[in-house]
Coordinates of C-alpha atoms and ligand atoms in Angstrom, one line a residue:
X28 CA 0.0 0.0 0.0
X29 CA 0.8 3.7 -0.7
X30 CA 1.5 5.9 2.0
X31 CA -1.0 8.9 1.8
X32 CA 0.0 11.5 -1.0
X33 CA 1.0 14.8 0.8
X34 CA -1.1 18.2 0.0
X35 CA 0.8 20.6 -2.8
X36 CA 1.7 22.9 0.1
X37 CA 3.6 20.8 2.2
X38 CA 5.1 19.4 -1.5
X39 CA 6.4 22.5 -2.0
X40 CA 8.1 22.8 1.4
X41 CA 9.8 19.2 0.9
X42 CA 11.2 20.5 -2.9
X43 CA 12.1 23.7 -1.0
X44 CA 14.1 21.5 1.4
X45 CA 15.8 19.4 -1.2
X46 CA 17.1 22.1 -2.9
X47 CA 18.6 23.5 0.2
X48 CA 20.7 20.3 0.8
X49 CA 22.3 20.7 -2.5
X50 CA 23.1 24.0 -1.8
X51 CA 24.8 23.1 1.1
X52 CA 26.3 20.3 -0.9
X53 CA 27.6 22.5 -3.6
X54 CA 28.6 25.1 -0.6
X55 CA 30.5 22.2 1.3
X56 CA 32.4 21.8 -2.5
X57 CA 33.5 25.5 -2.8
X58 CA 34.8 25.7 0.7
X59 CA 36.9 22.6 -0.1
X60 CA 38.3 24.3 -2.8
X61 CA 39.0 27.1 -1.1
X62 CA 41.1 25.5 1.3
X63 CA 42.8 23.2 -1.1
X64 CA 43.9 26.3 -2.7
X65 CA 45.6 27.5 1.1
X66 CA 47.3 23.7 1.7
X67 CA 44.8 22.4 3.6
X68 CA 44.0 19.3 1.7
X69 CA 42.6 17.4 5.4
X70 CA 40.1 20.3 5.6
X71 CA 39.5 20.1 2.0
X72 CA 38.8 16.3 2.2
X73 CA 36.4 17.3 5.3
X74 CA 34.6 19.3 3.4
X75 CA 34.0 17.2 0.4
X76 CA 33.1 14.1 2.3
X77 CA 30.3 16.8 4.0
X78 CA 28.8 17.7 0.5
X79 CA 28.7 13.4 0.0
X80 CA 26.5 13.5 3.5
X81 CA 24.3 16.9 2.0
X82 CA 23.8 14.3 -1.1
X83 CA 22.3 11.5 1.1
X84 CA 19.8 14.1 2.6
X85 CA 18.4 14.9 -0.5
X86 CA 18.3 11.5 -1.1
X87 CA 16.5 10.9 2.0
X88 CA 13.8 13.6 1.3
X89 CA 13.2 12.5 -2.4
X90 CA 12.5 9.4 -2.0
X91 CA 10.0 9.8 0.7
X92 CA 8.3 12.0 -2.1
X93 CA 8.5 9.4 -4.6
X94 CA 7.5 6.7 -2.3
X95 CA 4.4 8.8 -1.5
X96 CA 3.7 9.4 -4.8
X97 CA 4.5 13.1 -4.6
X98 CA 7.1 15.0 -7.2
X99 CA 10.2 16.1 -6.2
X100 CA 11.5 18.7 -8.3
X101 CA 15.2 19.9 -7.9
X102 CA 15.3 23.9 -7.7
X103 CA 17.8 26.9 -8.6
X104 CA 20.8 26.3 -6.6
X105 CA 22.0 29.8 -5.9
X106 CA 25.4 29.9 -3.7
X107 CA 27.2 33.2 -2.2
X108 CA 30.4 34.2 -3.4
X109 CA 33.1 33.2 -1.2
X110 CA 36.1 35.0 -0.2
X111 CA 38.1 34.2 2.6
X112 CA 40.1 36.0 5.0
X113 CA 40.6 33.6 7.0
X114 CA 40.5 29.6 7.7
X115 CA 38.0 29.6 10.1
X116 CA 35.4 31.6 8.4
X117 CA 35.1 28.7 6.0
X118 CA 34.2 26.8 9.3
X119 CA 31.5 29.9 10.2
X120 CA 30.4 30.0 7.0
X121 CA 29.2 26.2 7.4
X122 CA 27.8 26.8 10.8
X123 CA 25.5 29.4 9.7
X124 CA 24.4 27.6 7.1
X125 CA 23.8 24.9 9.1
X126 CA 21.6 26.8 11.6
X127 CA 19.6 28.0 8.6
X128 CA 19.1 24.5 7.5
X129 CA 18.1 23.4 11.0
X130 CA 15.5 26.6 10.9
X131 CA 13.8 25.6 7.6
X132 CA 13.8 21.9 8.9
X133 CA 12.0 23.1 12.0
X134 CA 9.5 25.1 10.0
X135 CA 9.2 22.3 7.5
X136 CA 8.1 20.0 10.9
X137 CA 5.5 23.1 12.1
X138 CA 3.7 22.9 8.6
X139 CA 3.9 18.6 8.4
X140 CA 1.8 19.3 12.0
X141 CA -0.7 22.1 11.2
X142 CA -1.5 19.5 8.5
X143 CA -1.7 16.4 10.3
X144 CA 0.9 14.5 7.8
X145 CA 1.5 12.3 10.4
X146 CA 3.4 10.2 7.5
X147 CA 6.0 12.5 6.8
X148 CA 7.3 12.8 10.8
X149 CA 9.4 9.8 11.0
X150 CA 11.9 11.4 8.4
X151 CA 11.2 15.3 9.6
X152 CA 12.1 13.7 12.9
X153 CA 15.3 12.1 11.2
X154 CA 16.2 15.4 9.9
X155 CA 15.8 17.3 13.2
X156 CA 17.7 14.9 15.4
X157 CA 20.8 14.9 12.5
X158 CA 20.7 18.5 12.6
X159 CA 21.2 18.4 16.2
X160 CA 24.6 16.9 15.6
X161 CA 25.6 18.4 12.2
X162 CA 25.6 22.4 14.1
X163 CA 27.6 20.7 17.2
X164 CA 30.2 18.9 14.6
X165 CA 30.6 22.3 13.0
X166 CA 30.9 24.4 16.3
X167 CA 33.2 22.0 17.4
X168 CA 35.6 22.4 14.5
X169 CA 35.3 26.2 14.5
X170 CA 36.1 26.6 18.5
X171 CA 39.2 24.2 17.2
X172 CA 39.9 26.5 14.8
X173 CA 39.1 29.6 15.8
X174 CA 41.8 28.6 18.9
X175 CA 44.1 28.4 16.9
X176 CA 44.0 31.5 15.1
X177 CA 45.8 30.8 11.7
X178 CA 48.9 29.7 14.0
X179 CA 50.5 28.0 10.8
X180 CA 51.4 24.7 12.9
X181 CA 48.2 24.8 14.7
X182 CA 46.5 24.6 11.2
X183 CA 48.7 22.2 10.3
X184 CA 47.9 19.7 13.0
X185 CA 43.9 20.1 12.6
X186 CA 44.3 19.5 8.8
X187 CA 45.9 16.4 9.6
X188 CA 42.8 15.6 12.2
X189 CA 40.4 16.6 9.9
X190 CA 41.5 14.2 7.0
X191 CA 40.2 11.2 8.6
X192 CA 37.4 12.5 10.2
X193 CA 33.6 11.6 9.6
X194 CA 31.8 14.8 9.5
X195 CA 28.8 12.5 10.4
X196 CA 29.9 10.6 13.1
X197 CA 31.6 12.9 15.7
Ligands
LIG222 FE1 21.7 18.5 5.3 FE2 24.1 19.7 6.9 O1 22.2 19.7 6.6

């Protein structure tokens, strides 16, 4: 059996939502090269295995439109220009839009309830619990940064951290 089809409105929020996570993908895939192009190839790799994750979550959001018969349609993907002064603005740059994606899934969660799409919960639910740890992996990294205050061997070191970490499981 088919889960219920969700109303146009609530549609529209969920297309809205996917193209958000490829923004942050494609985001995630500038700030790599940014830092590729100041020797940070760890960061860099950081960065591009967080796009991969901003992949899945669109994923994750179209196929509970497909599977409930609904169309997802992939939007404009606008992205702001980037220049950085310094590393850990990349970092900031990541948090904030982190926060705005937790913001849109929260509001995405307050319209799935005025509506009583019960259905769509378990993965709005998903959404807000990832979130949760997405903003506290980026904070962290930033206060690591951010100590170290583009301190050249300080850099160095995180870079070297920051290669083999999961942005997704920290
Ligand atoms: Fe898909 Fe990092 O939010």
């Amino acid at each position: 059996m088919i889960a219920m089809k969700m109303s146009e409105e609530l549609e529209t929020a969920f297309v809205q939502q996917i193209t958000r996570e490829y923004e942050a993908a494609f985001l995630y895939r500038q700030l790599a090269a940014e830092l590729e192009l100041r020797d940070l190839p760890g960061m860099a790799t950081w960065f591009r295995r967080h796009a991969e994750i901003e992949l899945g979550h669109a994923d994750r959001l179209i196929k509970h439109l497909t599977d409930r018969r609904n169309h997802p349609v992939i939007g404009d993907i606008s992205l702001p220009s980037i220049k950085l002064e310094t590393v850990a603005e990349a970092f900031q740059i990541a948090l904030d839009a982190e926060r705005e994606v937790s913001e849109a899934i929260r509001a995405l969660c307050r319209l799935a309830d005025a509506q009583h799409d019960y259905d769509s919960r378990p993965v709005i639910d998903w959404f807000i619990t990832e979130q949760i740890g997405e903003e506290a992996t980026v904070s962290e990294v930033l206060g690591r940064v951010t100590l170290v205050d583009d301190d050249g061997s300080g850099l160095l070191f995180l870079d070297a951290e920051l290669a083999g970490d999961d942005p997704d499981q920290e």
